[in-house]
mmCIF file of N, CA and C in Angstrom:
data_model
loop_
_atom_site.group_PDB
_atom_site.id
_atom_site.type_symbol
_atom_site.label_atom_id
_atom_site.label_comp_id
_atom_site.label_asym_id
_atom_site.label_seq_id
_atom_site.Cartn_x
_atom_site.Cartn_y
_atom_site.Cartn_z
ATOM 1 N N UNK G 1 52.854 4.187 10.059
ATOM 2 C CA UNK G 1 52.801 5.378 10.906
ATOM 3 C C UNK G 1 51.356 5.849 11.011
ATOM 4 N N UNK G 2 50.943 6.198 12.196
ATOM 5 C CA UNK G 2 49.572 6.632 12.445
ATOM 6 C C UNK G 2 49.356 8.055 11.940
ATOM 7 N N UNK G 3 48.117 8.342 11.579
ATOM 8 C CA UNK G 3 47.741 9.685 11.149
ATOM 9 C C UNK G 3 47.919 10.641 12.330
ATOM 10 N N UNK G 4 48.428 11.865 12.096
ATOM 11 C CA UNK G 4 48.650 12.821 13.197
ATOM 12 C C UNK G 4 47.392 13.119 14.014
ATOM 13 N N UNK G 5 46.214 13.031 13.408
ATOM 14 C CA UNK G 5 44.975 13.306 14.144
ATOM 15 C C UNK G 5 44.781 12.329 15.299
ATOM 16 N N UNK G 6 45.381 11.148 15.218
ATOM 17 C CA UNK G 6 45.231 10.158 16.282
ATOM 18 C C UNK G 6 46.005 10.516 17.541
ATOM 19 N N UNK G 7 46.868 11.516 17.462
ATOM 20 C CA UNK G 7 47.627 11.914 18.650
ATOM 21 C C UNK G 7 46.789 12.772 19.603
ATOM 22 N N UNK G 8 45.632 13.264 19.163
ATOM 23 C CA UNK G 8 44.750 14.059 20.014
ATOM 24 C C UNK G 8 43.796 13.113 20.743
ATOM 25 N N UNK G 9 44.094 12.827 22.009
ATOM 26 C CA UNK G 9 43.306 11.835 22.746
ATOM 27 C C UNK G 9 42.714 12.369 24.047
ATOM 28 N N UNK G 10 42.791 13.678 24.289
ATOM 29 C CA UNK G 10 42.286 14.238 25.550
ATOM 30 C C UNK G 10 40.800 13.966 25.762
ATOM 31 N N UNK G 11 40.035 13.852 24.679
ATOM 32 C CA UNK G 11 38.596 13.635 24.781
ATOM 33 C C UNK G 11 38.235 12.172 25.027
ATOM 34 N N UNK G 12 39.203 11.272 24.975
ATOM 35 C CA UNK G 12 38.950 9.836 25.118
ATOM 36 C C UNK G 12 39.273 9.365 26.533
ATOM 37 N N UNK G 13 38.382 8.582 27.139
ATOM 38 C CA UNK G 13 38.674 8.056 28.471
ATOM 39 C C UNK G 13 39.546 6.800 28.433
ATOM 40 N N UNK G 14 40.001 6.370 27.271
ATOM 41 C CA UNK G 14 40.846 5.184 27.154
ATOM 42 C C UNK G 14 41.980 5.484 26.172
ATOM 43 N N UNK G 15 43.039 4.723 26.255
ATOM 44 C CA UNK G 15 44.208 4.962 25.398
ATOM 45 C C UNK G 15 44.059 4.213 24.082
ATOM 46 N N UNK G 16 44.788 4.679 23.086
ATOM 47 C CA UNK G 16 44.805 3.990 21.800
ATOM 48 C C UNK G 16 45.615 2.701 21.914
ATOM 49 N N UNK G 17 45.297 1.694 21.108
ATOM 50 C CA UNK G 17 46.084 0.459 21.133
ATOM 51 C C UNK G 17 47.537 0.730 20.745
ATOM 52 N N UNK G 18 48.447 -0.026 21.336
ATOM 53 C CA UNK G 18 49.866 0.141 21.028
ATOM 54 C C UNK G 18 50.312 -0.763 19.886
ATOM 55 N N UNK G 19 49.565 -1.830 19.634
ATOM 56 C CA UNK G 19 49.940 -2.759 18.570
ATOM 57 C C UNK G 19 49.455 -2.251 17.215
ATOM 58 N N UNK G 20 50.103 -2.659 16.118
ATOM 59 C CA UNK G 20 49.667 -2.230 14.788
ATOM 60 C C UNK G 20 48.322 -2.864 14.414
ATOM 61 N N UNK G 21 47.646 -2.231 13.491
ATOM 62 C CA UNK G 21 46.349 -2.736 13.054
ATOM 63 C C UNK G 21 46.521 -4.065 12.318
ATOM 64 N N UNK G 22 45.479 -4.887 12.372
ATOM 65 C CA UNK G 22 45.500 -6.211 11.750
ATOM 66 C C UNK G 22 44.542 -6.272 10.571
ATOM 67 N N UNK G 23 43.427 -5.562 10.669
ATOM 68 C CA UNK G 23 42.365 -5.652 9.681
ATOM 69 C C UNK G 23 41.901 -4.252 9.300
ATOM 70 N N UNK G 24 41.850 -3.989 8.008
ATOM 71 C CA UNK G 24 41.313 -2.714 7.510
ATOM 72 C C UNK G 24 39.864 -2.932 7.115
ATOM 73 N N UNK G 25 38.972 -2.053 7.596
ATOM 74 C CA UNK G 25 37.552 -2.145 7.260
ATOM 75 C C UNK G 25 37.070 -0.775 6.814
ATOM 76 N N UNK G 26 36.320 -0.749 5.720
ATOM 77 C CA UNK G 26 35.739 0.486 5.207
ATOM 78 C C UNK G 26 34.255 0.275 4.972
ATOM 79 N N UNK G 27 33.454 1.283 5.317
ATOM 80 C CA UNK G 27 32.023 1.257 5.052
ATOM 81 C C UNK G 27 31.765 2.170 3.859
ATOM 82 N N UNK G 28 31.110 1.644 2.831
ATOM 83 C CA UNK G 28 30.791 2.411 1.623
ATOM 84 C C UNK G 28 29.277 2.467 1.423
ATOM 85 N N UNK G 29 28.827 3.539 0.768
ATOM 86 C CA UNK G 29 27.420 3.681 0.359
ATOM 87 C C UNK G 29 26.470 3.529 1.545
ATOM 88 N N UNK G 30 26.707 4.314 2.585
ATOM 89 C CA UNK G 30 25.899 4.232 3.807
ATOM 90 C C UNK G 30 24.610 5.033 3.693
ATOM 91 N N UNK G 31 23.610 4.580 4.422
ATOM 92 C CA UNK G 31 22.373 5.326 4.609
ATOM 93 C C UNK G 31 21.990 5.180 6.079
ATOM 94 N N UNK G 32 21.825 6.289 6.781
ATOM 95 C CA UNK G 32 21.432 6.264 8.192
ATOM 96 C C UNK G 32 19.952 6.624 8.291
ATOM 97 N N UNK G 33 19.145 5.694 8.785
ATOM 98 C CA UNK G 33 17.719 5.918 8.990
ATOM 99 C C UNK G 33 17.436 5.776 10.481
ATOM 100 N N UNK G 34 16.741 6.751 11.080
ATOM 101 C CA UNK G 34 16.462 6.719 12.517
ATOM 102 C C UNK G 34 14.991 7.024 12.784
ATOM 103 N N UNK G 35 14.442 6.326 13.799
ATOM 104 C CA UNK G 35 13.072 6.540 14.222
ATOM 105 C C UNK G 35 13.026 6.682 15.735
ATOM 106 N N UNK G 36 12.222 7.644 16.240
ATOM 107 C CA UNK G 36 12.046 7.734 17.696
ATOM 108 C C UNK G 36 11.142 6.596 18.168
ATOM 109 N N UNK G 37 11.477 6.023 19.310
ATOM 110 C CA UNK G 37 10.678 4.937 19.893
ATOM 111 C C UNK G 37 10.516 5.195 21.385
ATOM 112 N N UNK G 38 9.593 4.500 21.987
ATOM 113 C CA UNK G 38 9.363 4.618 23.428
ATOM 114 C C UNK G 38 10.582 4.103 24.186
ATOM 115 N N UNK G 39 11.129 4.945 25.061
ATOM 116 C CA UNK G 39 12.287 4.535 25.861
ATOM 117 C C UNK G 39 11.929 3.351 26.754
ATOM 118 N N UNK G 40 10.721 3.344 27.307
ATOM 119 C CA UNK G 40 10.303 2.247 28.186
ATOM 120 C C UNK G 40 10.219 0.930 27.412
ATOM 121 N N UNK G 41 9.670 0.976 26.203
ATOM 122 C CA UNK G 41 9.548 -0.247 25.397
ATOM 123 C C UNK G 41 10.922 -0.794 25.019
ATOM 124 N N UNK G 42 11.854 0.089 24.712
ATOM 125 C CA UNK G 42 13.203 -0.360 24.357
ATOM 126 C C UNK G 42 13.943 -0.883 25.587
ATOM 127 N N UNK G 43 13.776 -0.218 26.731
ATOM 128 C CA UNK G 43 14.468 -0.636 27.956
ATOM 129 C C UNK G 43 14.122 -2.078 28.325
ATOM 130 N N UNK G 44 12.875 -2.487 28.091
ATOM 131 C CA UNK G 44 12.439 -3.855 28.402
ATOM 132 C C UNK G 44 13.228 -4.907 27.627
ATOM 133 N N UNK G 45 13.801 -4.523 26.493
ATOM 134 C CA UNK G 45 14.487 -5.474 25.623
ATOM 135 C C UNK G 45 16.008 -5.471 25.787
ATOM 136 N N UNK G 46 16.506 -4.612 26.668
ATOM 137 C CA UNK G 46 17.956 -4.510 26.841
ATOM 138 C C UNK G 46 18.471 -5.480 27.896
ATOM 139 N N UNK G 47 19.704 -5.949 27.733
ATOM 140 C CA UNK G 47 20.323 -6.768 28.781
ATOM 141 C C UNK G 47 20.486 -5.954 30.068
ATOM 142 N N UNK G 48 20.467 -6.642 31.197
ATOM 143 C CA UNK G 48 20.656 -6.010 32.497
ATOM 144 C C UNK G 48 21.972 -5.231 32.500
ATOM 145 N N UNK G 49 21.954 -4.042 33.075
ATOM 146 C CA UNK G 49 23.162 -3.228 33.160
ATOM 147 C C UNK G 49 23.240 -2.142 32.106
ATOM 148 N N UNK G 50 22.429 -2.245 31.052
ATOM 149 C CA UNK G 50 22.396 -1.204 30.025
ATOM 150 C C UNK G 50 21.178 -0.326 30.237
ATOM 151 N N UNK G 51 21.344 0.963 29.953
ATOM 152 C CA UNK G 51 20.261 1.928 30.124
ATOM 153 C C UNK G 51 20.060 2.671 28.809
ATOM 154 N N UNK G 52 18.807 2.845 28.412
ATOM 155 C CA UNK G 52 18.499 3.552 27.170
ATOM 156 C C UNK G 52 19.045 4.970 27.239
ATOM 157 N N UNK G 53 19.705 5.398 26.186
ATOM 158 C CA UNK G 53 20.163 6.782 26.059
ATOM 159 C C UNK G 53 19.117 7.516 25.232
ATOM 160 N N UNK G 54 18.641 8.652 25.713
ATOM 161 C CA UNK G 54 17.572 9.374 25.022
ATOM 162 C C UNK G 54 18.056 10.720 24.509
ATOM 163 N N UNK G 55 17.316 11.255 23.551
ATOM 164 C CA UNK G 55 17.537 12.594 23.026
ATOM 165 C C UNK G 55 16.168 13.237 22.909
ATOM 166 N N UNK G 56 15.981 14.391 23.513
ATOM 167 C CA UNK G 56 14.679 15.062 23.557
ATOM 168 C C UNK G 56 13.590 14.142 24.104
ATOM 169 N N UNK G 57 13.949 13.295 25.071
ATOM 170 C CA UNK G 57 12.978 12.440 25.732
ATOM 171 C C UNK G 57 12.619 11.161 25.001
ATOM 172 N N UNK G 58 13.196 10.927 23.837
ATOM 173 C CA UNK G 58 12.871 9.718 23.074
ATOM 174 C C UNK G 58 14.107 8.854 22.893
ATOM 175 N N UNK G 59 13.874 7.557 22.858
ATOM 176 C CA UNK G 59 14.927 6.630 22.448
ATOM 177 C C UNK G 59 14.902 6.590 20.919
ATOM 178 N N UNK G 60 15.971 6.137 20.325
ATOM 179 C CA UNK G 60 16.056 6.101 18.865
ATOM 180 C C UNK G 60 16.539 4.735 18.407
ATOM 181 N N UNK G 61 15.935 4.255 17.336
ATOM 182 C CA UNK G 61 16.365 3.020 16.688
ATOM 183 C C UNK G 61 16.829 3.397 15.292
ATOM 184 N N UNK G 62 17.966 2.869 14.898
ATOM 185 C CA UNK G 62 18.524 3.171 13.587
ATOM 186 C C UNK G 62 18.727 1.915 12.757
ATOM 187 N N UNK G 63 18.548 2.075 11.454
ATOM 188 C CA UNK G 63 18.851 1.032 10.479
ATOM 189 C C UNK G 63 19.893 1.620 9.542
ATOM 190 N N UNK G 64 21.013 0.901 9.369
ATOM 191 C CA UNK G 64 22.121 1.413 8.564
ATOM 192 C C UNK G 64 22.553 0.339 7.563
ATOM 193 N N UNK G 65 22.092 0.448 6.300
ATOM 194 C CA UNK G 65 22.590 -0.464 5.269
ATOM 195 C C UNK G 65 23.868 0.109 4.650
ATOM 196 N N UNK G 66 24.816 -0.765 4.310
ATOM 197 C CA UNK G 66 26.066 -0.320 3.693
ATOM 198 C C UNK G 66 26.800 -1.508 3.097
ATOM 199 N N UNK G 67 27.869 -1.226 2.374
ATOM 200 C CA UNK G 67 28.781 -2.253 1.883
ATOM 201 C C UNK G 67 30.063 -2.183 2.695
ATOM 202 N N UNK G 68 30.539 -3.324 3.137
ATOM 203 C CA UNK G 68 31.781 -3.427 3.909
ATOM 204 C C UNK G 68 32.893 -3.895 2.974
ATOM 205 N N UNK G 69 34.020 -3.194 3.026
ATOM 206 C CA UNK G 69 35.243 -3.645 2.344
ATOM 207 C C UNK G 69 36.260 -3.960 3.419
ATOM 208 N N UNK G 70 36.987 -5.063 3.256
ATOM 209 C CA UNK G 70 37.980 -5.404 4.266
ATOM 210 C C UNK G 70 39.162 -6.153 3.658
ATOM 211 N N UNK G 71 40.279 -6.056 4.356
ATOM 212 C CA UNK G 71 41.474 -6.818 3.988
ATOM 213 C C UNK G 71 42.361 -6.917 5.217
ATOM 214 N N UNK G 72 43.169 -7.985 5.256
ATOM 215 C CA UNK G 72 44.130 -8.164 6.336
ATOM 216 C C UNK G 72 45.412 -7.414 6.017
ATOM 217 N N UNK G 73 46.070 -6.920 7.035
ATOM 218 C CA UNK G 73 47.314 -6.163 6.887
ATOM 219 C C UNK G 73 48.339 -6.995 6.115
ATOM 220 N N UNK G 74 48.943 -6.368 5.108
ATOM 221 C CA UNK G 74 49.991 -7.012 4.336
ATOM 222 C C UNK G 74 49.502 -7.956 3.259
ATOM 223 N N UNK G 75 48.189 -8.098 3.111
ATOM 224 C CA UNK G 75 47.639 -8.997 2.102
ATOM 225 C C UNK G 75 46.725 -8.240 1.155
ATOM 226 N N UNK G 76 46.626 -8.695 -0.085
ATOM 227 C CA UNK G 76 45.643 -8.088 -0.986
ATOM 228 C C UNK G 76 44.237 -8.519 -0.560
ATOM 229 N N UNK G 77 43.217 -7.818 -1.032
ATOM 230 C CA UNK G 77 41.844 -8.232 -0.707
ATOM 231 C C UNK G 77 41.585 -9.669 -1.172
ATOM 232 N N UNK G 78 40.809 -10.403 -0.406
ATOM 233 C CA UNK G 78 40.466 -11.777 -0.775
ATOM 234 C C UNK G 78 39.451 -11.768 -1.910
ATOM 235 N N UNK G 79 39.701 -12.489 -2.989
ATOM 236 C CA UNK G 79 38.756 -12.506 -4.115
ATOM 237 C C UNK G 79 37.373 -12.993 -3.674
ATOM 238 N N UNK G 80 36.361 -12.235 -4.024
ATOM 239 C CA UNK G 80 34.987 -12.621 -3.728
ATOM 240 C C UNK G 80 34.558 -12.448 -2.282
ATOM 241 N N UNK G 81 35.469 -12.124 -1.384
ATOM 242 C CA UNK G 81 35.097 -12.022 0.019
ATOM 243 C C UNK G 81 35.508 -10.730 0.668
ATOM 244 N N UNK G 82 35.959 -9.776 -0.122
ATOM 245 C CA UNK G 82 36.454 -8.532 0.473
ATOM 246 C C UNK G 82 35.421 -7.413 0.474
ATOM 247 N N UNK G 83 34.310 -7.582 -0.256
ATOM 248 C CA UNK G 83 33.261 -6.558 -0.280
ATOM 249 C C UNK G 83 31.915 -7.264 -0.208
ATOM 250 N N UNK G 84 31.110 -6.888 0.787
ATOM 251 C CA UNK G 84 29.829 -7.559 0.953
ATOM 252 C C UNK G 84 28.840 -6.607 1.618
ATOM 253 N N UNK G 85 27.528 -6.838 1.405
ATOM 254 C CA UNK G 85 26.519 -5.973 2.026
ATOM 255 C C UNK G 85 26.366 -6.299 3.507
ATOM 256 N N UNK G 86 26.025 -5.279 4.266
ATOM 257 C CA UNK G 86 25.784 -5.460 5.697
ATOM 258 C C UNK G 86 24.620 -4.562 6.093
ATOM 259 N N UNK G 87 23.912 -4.965 7.134
ATOM 260 C CA UNK G 87 22.790 -4.184 7.645
ATOM 261 C C UNK G 87 22.897 -4.134 9.164
ATOM 262 N N UNK G 88 23.013 -2.936 9.714
ATOM 263 C CA UNK G 88 23.074 -2.754 11.166
ATOM 264 C C UNK G 88 21.727 -2.263 11.668
ATOM 265 N N UNK G 89 21.258 -2.883 12.730
ATOM 266 C CA UNK G 89 20.106 -2.399 13.480
ATOM 267 C C UNK G 89 20.665 -1.962 14.819
ATOM 268 N N UNK G 90 20.456 -0.710 15.180
ATOM 269 C CA UNK G 90 21.124 -0.194 16.372
ATOM 270 C C UNK G 90 20.228 0.732 17.173
ATOM 271 N N UNK G 91 20.594 0.871 18.429
ATOM 272 C CA UNK G 91 20.017 1.881 19.292
ATOM 273 C C UNK G 91 21.166 2.441 20.117
ATOM 274 N N UNK G 92 20.861 3.343 21.001
ATOM 275 C CA UNK G 92 21.901 4.019 21.765
ATOM 276 C C UNK G 92 21.653 3.776 23.241
ATOM 277 N N UNK G 93 22.667 3.277 23.914
ATOM 278 C CA UNK G 93 22.541 2.904 25.322
ATOM 279 C C UNK G 93 23.732 3.430 26.105
ATOM 280 N N UNK G 94 23.589 3.388 27.438
ATOM 281 C CA UNK G 94 24.680 3.760 28.338
ATOM 282 C C UNK G 94 24.957 2.586 29.266
ATOM 283 N N UNK G 95 26.201 2.512 29.684
ATOM 284 C CA UNK G 95 26.600 1.536 30.705
ATOM 285 C C UNK G 95 27.497 2.288 31.673
ATOM 286 N N UNK G 96 26.988 2.582 32.847
ATOM 287 C CA UNK G 96 27.749 3.397 33.791
ATOM 288 C C UNK G 96 27.954 4.791 33.220
ATOM 289 N N UNK G 97 29.209 5.229 33.133
ATOM 290 C CA UNK G 97 29.489 6.570 32.600
ATOM 291 C C UNK G 97 29.835 6.537 31.116
ATOM 292 N N UNK G 98 29.608 5.435 30.458
ATOM 293 C CA UNK G 98 29.929 5.315 29.021
ATOM 294 C C UNK G 98 28.681 5.134 28.195
#
């Protein structure tokens, strides 16, 4: 059964999936680091169709180190493979109205 908070979807432009979840993923021990960068310099590196999203006139690049925990529905965690380090390098972009 889904958490009651998931029934509030007015703010979402898309519907929730109707099928049950297959994979549980948790992020532990996160650190969010962000730096302002030139929007023009970042735009040059984006695929066609994406546009840099800015805040106060700057684009932002983030580095997020964390540990990922995961397991498949109905199964116990896989020994030695259910918790591992991950590093995300991200920026913020728009595509059309999203």
